mmCIF file of C-alpha atoms in Angstrom:
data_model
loop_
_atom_site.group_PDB
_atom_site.id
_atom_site.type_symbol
_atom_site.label_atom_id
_atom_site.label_comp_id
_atom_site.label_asym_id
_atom_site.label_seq_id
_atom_site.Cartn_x
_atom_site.Cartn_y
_atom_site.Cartn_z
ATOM 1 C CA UNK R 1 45.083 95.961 16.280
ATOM 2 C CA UNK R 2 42.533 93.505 15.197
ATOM 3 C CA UNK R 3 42.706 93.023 10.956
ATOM 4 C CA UNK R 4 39.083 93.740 9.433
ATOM 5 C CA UNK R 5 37.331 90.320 7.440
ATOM 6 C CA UNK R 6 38.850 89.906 4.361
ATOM 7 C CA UNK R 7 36.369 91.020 1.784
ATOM 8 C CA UNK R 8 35.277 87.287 -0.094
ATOM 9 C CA UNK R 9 35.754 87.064 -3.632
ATOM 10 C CA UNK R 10 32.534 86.169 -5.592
ATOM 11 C CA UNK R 11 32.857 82.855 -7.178
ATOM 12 C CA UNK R 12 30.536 80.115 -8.645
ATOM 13 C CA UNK R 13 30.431 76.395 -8.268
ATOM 14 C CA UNK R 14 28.837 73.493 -10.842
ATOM 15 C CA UNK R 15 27.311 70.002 -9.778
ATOM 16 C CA UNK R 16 27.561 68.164 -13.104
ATOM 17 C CA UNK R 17 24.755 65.980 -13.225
ATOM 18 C CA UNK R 18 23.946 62.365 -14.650
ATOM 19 C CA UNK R 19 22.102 59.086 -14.101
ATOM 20 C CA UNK R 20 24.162 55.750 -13.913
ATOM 21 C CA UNK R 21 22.282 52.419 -13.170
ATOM 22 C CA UNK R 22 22.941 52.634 -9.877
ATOM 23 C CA UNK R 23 21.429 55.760 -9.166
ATOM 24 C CA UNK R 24 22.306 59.732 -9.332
ATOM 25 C CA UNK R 25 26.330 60.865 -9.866
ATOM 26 C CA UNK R 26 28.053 64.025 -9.566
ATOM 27 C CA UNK R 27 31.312 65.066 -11.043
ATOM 28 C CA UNK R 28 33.747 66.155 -8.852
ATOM 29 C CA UNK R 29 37.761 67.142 -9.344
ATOM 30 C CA UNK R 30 40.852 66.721 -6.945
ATOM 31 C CA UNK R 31 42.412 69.917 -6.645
ATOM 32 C CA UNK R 32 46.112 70.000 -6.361
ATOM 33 C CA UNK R 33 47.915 70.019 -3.675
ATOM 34 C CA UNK R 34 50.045 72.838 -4.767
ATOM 35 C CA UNK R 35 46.833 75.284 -5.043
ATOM 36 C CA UNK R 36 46.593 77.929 -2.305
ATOM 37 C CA UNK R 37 43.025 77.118 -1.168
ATOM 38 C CA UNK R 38 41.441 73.953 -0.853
ATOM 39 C CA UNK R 39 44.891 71.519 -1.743
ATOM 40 C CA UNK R 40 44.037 68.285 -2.110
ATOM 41 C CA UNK R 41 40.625 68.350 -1.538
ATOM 42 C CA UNK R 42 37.650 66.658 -3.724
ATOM 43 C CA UNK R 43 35.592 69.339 -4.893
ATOM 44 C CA UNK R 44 32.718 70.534 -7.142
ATOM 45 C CA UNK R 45 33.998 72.604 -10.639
ATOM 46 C CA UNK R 46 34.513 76.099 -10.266
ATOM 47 C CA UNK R 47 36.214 79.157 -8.997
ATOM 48 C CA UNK R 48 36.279 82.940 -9.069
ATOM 49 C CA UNK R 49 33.920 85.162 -11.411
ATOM 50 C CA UNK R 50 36.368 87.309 -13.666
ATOM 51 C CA UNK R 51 35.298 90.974 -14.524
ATOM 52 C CA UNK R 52 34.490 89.674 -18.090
ATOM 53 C CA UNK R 53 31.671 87.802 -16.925
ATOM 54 C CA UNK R 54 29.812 90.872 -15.690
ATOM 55 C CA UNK R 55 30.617 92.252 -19.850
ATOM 56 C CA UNK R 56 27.045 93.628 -20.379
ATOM 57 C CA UNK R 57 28.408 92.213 -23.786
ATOM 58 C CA UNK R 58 28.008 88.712 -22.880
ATOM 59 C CA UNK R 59 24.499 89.429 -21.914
ATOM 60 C CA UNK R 60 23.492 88.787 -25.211
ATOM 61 C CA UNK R 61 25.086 85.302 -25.051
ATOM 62 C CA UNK R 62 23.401 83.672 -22.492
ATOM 63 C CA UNK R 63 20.002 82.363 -21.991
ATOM 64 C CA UNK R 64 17.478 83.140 -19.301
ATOM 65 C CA UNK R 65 16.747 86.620 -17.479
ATOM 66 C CA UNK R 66 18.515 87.553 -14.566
ATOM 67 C CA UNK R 67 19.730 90.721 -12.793
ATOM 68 C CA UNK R 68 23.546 91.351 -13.181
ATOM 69 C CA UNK R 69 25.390 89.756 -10.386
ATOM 70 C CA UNK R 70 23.208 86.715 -10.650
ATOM 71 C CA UNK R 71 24.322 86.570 -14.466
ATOM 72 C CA UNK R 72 27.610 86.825 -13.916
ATOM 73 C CA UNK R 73 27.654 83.798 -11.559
ATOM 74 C CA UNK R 74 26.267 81.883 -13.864
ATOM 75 C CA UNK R 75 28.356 82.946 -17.005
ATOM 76 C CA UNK R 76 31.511 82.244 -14.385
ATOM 77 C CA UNK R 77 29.666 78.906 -13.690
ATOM 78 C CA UNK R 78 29.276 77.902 -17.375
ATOM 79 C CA UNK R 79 32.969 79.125 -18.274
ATOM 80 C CA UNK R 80 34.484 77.668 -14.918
ATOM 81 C CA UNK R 81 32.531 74.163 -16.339
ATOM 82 C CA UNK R 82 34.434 74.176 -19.129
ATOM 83 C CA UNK R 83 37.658 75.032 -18.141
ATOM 84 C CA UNK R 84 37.775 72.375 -15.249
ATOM 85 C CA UNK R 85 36.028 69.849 -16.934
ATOM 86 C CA UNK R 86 35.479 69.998 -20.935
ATOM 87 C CA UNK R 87 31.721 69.654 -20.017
ATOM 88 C CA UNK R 88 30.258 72.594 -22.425
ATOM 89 C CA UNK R 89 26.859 73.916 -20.958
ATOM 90 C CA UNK R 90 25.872 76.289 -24.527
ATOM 91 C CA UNK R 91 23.254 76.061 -27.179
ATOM 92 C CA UNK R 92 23.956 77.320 -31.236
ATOM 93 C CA UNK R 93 22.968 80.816 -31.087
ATOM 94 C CA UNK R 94 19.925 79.232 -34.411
ATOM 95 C CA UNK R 95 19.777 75.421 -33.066
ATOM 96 C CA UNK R 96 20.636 73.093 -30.644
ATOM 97 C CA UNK R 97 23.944 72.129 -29.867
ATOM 98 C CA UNK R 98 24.685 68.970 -32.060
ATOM 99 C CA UNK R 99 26.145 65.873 -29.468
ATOM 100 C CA UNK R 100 29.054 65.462 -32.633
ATOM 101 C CA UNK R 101 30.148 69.131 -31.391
ATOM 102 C CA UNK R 102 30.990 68.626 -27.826
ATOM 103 C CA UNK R 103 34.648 66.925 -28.666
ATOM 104 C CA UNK R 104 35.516 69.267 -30.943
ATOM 105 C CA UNK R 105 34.750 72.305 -29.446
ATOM 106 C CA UNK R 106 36.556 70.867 -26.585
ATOM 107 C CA UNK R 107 40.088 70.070 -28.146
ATOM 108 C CA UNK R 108 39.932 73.413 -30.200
ATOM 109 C CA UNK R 109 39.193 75.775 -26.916
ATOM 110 C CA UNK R 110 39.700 74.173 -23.495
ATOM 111 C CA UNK R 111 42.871 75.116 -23.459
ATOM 112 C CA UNK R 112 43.026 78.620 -24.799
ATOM 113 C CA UNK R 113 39.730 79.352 -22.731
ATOM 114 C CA UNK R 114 41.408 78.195 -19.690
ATOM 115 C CA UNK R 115 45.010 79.943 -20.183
ATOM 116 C CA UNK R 116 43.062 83.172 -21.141
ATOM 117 C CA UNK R 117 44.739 83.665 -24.312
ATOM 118 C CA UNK R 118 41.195 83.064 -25.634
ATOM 119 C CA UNK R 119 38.300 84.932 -23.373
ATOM 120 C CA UNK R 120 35.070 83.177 -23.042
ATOM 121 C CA UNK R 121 33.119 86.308 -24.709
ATOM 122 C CA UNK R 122 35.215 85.559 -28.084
ATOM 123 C CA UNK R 123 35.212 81.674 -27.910
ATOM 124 C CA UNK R 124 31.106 82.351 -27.725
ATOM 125 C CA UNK R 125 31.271 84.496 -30.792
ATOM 126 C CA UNK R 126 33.401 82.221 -32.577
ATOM 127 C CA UNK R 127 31.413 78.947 -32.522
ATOM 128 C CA UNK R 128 28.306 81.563 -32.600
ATOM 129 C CA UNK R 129 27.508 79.634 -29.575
ATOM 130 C CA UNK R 130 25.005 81.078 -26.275
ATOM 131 C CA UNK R 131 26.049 80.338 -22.499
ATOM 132 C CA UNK R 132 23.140 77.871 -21.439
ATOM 133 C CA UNK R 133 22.855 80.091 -18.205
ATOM 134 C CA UNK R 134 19.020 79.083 -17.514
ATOM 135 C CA UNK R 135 20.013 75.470 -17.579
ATOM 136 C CA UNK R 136 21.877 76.581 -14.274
ATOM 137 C CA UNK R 137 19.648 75.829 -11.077
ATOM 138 C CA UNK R 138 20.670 77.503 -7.691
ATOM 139 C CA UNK R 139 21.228 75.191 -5.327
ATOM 140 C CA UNK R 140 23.169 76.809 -2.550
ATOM 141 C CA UNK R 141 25.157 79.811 -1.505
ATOM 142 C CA UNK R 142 27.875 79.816 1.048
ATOM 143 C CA UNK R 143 30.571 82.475 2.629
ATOM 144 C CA UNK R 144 33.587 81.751 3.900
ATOM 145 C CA UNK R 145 33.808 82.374 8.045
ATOM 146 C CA UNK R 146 35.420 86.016 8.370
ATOM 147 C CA UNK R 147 38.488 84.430 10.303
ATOM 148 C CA UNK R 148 39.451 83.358 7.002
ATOM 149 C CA UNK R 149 42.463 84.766 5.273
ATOM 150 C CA UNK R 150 40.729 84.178 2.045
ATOM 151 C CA UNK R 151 37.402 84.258 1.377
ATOM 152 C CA UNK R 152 35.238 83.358 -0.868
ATOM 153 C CA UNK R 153 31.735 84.243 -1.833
ATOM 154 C CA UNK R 154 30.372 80.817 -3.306
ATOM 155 C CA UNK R 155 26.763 80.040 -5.249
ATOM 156 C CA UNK R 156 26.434 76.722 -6.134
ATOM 157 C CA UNK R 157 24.291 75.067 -9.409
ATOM 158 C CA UNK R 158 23.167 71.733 -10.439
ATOM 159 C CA UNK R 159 23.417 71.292 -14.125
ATOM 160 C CA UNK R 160 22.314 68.277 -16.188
ATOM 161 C CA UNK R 161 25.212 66.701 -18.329
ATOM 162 C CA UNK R 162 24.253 67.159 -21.895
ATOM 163 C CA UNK R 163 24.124 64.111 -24.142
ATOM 164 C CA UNK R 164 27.354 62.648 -26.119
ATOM 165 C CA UNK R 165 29.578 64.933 -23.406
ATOM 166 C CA UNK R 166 31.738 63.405 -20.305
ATOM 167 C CA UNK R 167 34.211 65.205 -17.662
ATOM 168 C CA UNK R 168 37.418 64.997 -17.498
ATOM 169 C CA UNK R 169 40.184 67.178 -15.428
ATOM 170 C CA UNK R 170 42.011 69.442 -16.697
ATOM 171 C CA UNK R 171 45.443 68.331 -15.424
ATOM 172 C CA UNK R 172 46.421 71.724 -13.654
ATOM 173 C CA UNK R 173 44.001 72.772 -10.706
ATOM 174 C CA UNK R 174 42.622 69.627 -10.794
ATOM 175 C CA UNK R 175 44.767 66.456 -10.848
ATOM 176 C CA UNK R 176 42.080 63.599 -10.594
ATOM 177 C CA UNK R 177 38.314 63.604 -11.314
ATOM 178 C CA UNK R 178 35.610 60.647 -10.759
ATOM 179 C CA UNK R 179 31.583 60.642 -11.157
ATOM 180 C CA UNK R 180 30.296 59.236 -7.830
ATOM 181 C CA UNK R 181 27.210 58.575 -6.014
ATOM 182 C CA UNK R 182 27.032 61.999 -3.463
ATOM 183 C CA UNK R 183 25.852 58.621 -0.409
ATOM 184 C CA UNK R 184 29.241 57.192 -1.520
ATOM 185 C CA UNK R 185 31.331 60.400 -1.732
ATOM 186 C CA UNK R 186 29.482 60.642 1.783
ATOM 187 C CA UNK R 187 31.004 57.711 3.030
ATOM 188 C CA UNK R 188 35.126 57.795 2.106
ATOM 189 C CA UNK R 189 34.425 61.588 3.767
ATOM 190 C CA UNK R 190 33.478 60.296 6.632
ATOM 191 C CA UNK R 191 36.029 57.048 6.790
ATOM 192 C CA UNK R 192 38.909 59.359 5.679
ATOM 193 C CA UNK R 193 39.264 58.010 2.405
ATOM 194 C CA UNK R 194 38.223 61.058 0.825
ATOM 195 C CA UNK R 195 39.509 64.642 1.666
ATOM 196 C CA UNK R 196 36.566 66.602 1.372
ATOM 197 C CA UNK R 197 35.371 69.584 3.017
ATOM 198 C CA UNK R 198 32.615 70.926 5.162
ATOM 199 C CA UNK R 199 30.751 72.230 2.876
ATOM 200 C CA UNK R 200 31.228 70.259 0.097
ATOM 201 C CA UNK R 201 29.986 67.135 2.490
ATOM 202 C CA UNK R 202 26.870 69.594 3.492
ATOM 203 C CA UNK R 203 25.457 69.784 -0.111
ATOM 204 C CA UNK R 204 26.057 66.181 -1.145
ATOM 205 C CA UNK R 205 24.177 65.390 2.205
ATOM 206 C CA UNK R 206 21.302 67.408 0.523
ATOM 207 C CA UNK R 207 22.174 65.781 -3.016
ATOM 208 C CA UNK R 208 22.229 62.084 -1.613
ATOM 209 C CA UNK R 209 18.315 62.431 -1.030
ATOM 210 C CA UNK R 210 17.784 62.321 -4.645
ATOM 211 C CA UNK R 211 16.836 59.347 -6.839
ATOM 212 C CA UNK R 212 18.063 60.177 -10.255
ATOM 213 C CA UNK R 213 18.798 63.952 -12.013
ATOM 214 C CA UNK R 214 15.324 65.293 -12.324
ATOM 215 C CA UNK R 215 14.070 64.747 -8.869
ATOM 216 C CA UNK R 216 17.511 66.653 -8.067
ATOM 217 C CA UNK R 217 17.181 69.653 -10.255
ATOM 218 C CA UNK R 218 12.889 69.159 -8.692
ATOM 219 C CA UNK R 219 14.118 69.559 -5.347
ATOM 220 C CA UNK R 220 16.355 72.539 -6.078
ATOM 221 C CA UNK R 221 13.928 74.597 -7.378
ATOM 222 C CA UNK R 222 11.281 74.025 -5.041
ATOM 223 C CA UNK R 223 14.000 74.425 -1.984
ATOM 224 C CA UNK R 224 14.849 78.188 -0.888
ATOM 225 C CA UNK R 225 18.709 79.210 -0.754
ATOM 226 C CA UNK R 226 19.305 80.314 2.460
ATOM 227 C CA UNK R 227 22.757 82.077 2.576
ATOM 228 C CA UNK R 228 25.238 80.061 5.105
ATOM 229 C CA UNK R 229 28.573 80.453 6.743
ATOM 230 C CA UNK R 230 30.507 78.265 8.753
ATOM 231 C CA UNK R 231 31.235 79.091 12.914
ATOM 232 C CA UNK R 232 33.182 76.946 14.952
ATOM 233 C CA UNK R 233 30.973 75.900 17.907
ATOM 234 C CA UNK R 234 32.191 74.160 21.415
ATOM 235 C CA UNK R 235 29.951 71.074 22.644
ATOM 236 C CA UNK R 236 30.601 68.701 25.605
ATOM 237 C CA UNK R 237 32.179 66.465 23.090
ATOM 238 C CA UNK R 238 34.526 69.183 21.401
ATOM 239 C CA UNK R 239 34.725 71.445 18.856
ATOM 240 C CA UNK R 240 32.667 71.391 15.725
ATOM 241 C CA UNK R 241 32.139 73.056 12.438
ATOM 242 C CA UNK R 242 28.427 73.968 12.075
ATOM 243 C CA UNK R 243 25.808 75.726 10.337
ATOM 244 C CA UNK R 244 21.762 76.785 10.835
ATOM 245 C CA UNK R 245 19.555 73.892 10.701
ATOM 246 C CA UNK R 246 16.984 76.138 9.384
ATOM 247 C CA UNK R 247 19.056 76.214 5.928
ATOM 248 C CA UNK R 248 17.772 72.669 5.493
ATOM 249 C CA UNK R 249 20.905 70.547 4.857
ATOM 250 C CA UNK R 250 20.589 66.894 6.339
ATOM 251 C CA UNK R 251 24.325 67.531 7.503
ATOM 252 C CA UNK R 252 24.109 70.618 9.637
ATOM 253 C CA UNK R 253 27.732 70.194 11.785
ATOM 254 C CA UNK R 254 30.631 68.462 11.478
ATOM 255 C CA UNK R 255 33.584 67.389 14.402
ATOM 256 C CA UNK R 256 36.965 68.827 14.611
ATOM 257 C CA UNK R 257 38.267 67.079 17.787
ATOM 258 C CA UNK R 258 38.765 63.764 16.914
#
């Protein structure tokens, strides 16, 4: 008897953000190779939203108006940020976050956030600090294929990096990190160099056609989500990963037989 689609987990994904001379970067990690799903891959930040970010509680620490699953993707975004990468996306709950803060707030909680012997909810309270959720543009949303045995219900953000703050990998799930032009990132994907994945090569195809961080987070906004999943599809030349062309991605399919 035929198993039913594994139910996919919801989960939220971060494109850190910055100009460099030579044009727009984005922050990606190397996950390990010991992780259960996507080893050894370069990826965006990010991972599964906990039950505490749907806390009604934390409601009160975040900025911008949204309905309650779309707030809890972005409070897992903004947590999932700073576990993976130090990069805090917050405001003072009275002021602006000062650039001298980033570092500390960094080496005191990282850690503790990330091992959850801190939650996120308390760390807020403690540096009376709110999540920066409406700095958080929607970008993209993708489901795993239902053959998968795990699954994963992913939206995606483009955030700007704020000033005086870098990334920087947090040495468990990640094991490398790099800022990189999305054309270049494009390129050691294609030539091997790279191990990145379907997706993740879809949305930097859509990144690459921006000239520095503005135009990107310009684009996103104007630019409708539409919701994709992957389906393997067989052409005279083989198999090939592949996706709608009406969800507007400059990379619509990828080969498998090569």
């Amino acid at each position: 008897m035929e198993r039913p689609p594994a139910i996919p987990k919801p989960a939220a994904s971060v494109l850190i953000l910055r100009d460099a001379p030579a044009g727009l970067e984005v922050f990606m990690v190397l996950r390990s190779p010991e992780l259960n799903f996507s080893s050894g891959a370069l990826v965006f930040p990010g991972g599964k939203v906990d039950p505490e970010d749907a806390d009604p509680a934390l409601a009160v620490r975040t900025t911008g108006r949204f309905g309650e699953a779309a707030r809890a993707h972005r409070i897992a975004g903004v947590r999932e940020a700073f576990e993976e990468t130090g990069v805090l996306l917050a405001l003072r709950a009275d002021n602006m976050l000062a650039p001298e803060d980033g570092a500390r707030i960094e080496a005191r909680w990282r850690v503790a956030v990330h091992s959850g012997r801190v939650s996120f909810a308390s760390f807020l309270e403690a540096e009376d600090l709110v999540a920066d959720t409406a700095a958080l543009c929607h970008c993209a949303h993708w489901i795993t294929p239902e053959n998968s045995e795990r699954r994963f219900d992913v939206h995606f953000y483009l955030a700007a990096l704020p000033p005086s703050q870098d990334g920087s990998h947090d040495g468990s799930e990640s094991v490398d990190s790099l800022w990189i032009r999305p054309e270049a990132a494009l390129r050691d994907a294609a030539d091997g160099s790279r191990p990145i994945m379907f997706p993740t090569r879809a949305i930097l195809s859509r990144l690459a056609r921006s000239r520095n961080v503005q135009d990107a987070l310009r684009r996103a906004a104007a630019e409708p989500v539409e919701t994709v999943m992957t389906r393997i599809a067989a052409t005279p030349a083989g198999r090939v990963l592949r996706i709608p062309r009406s969800a507007g991605y400059p990379m619509s399919e990828l080969a498998l037989d090569r």
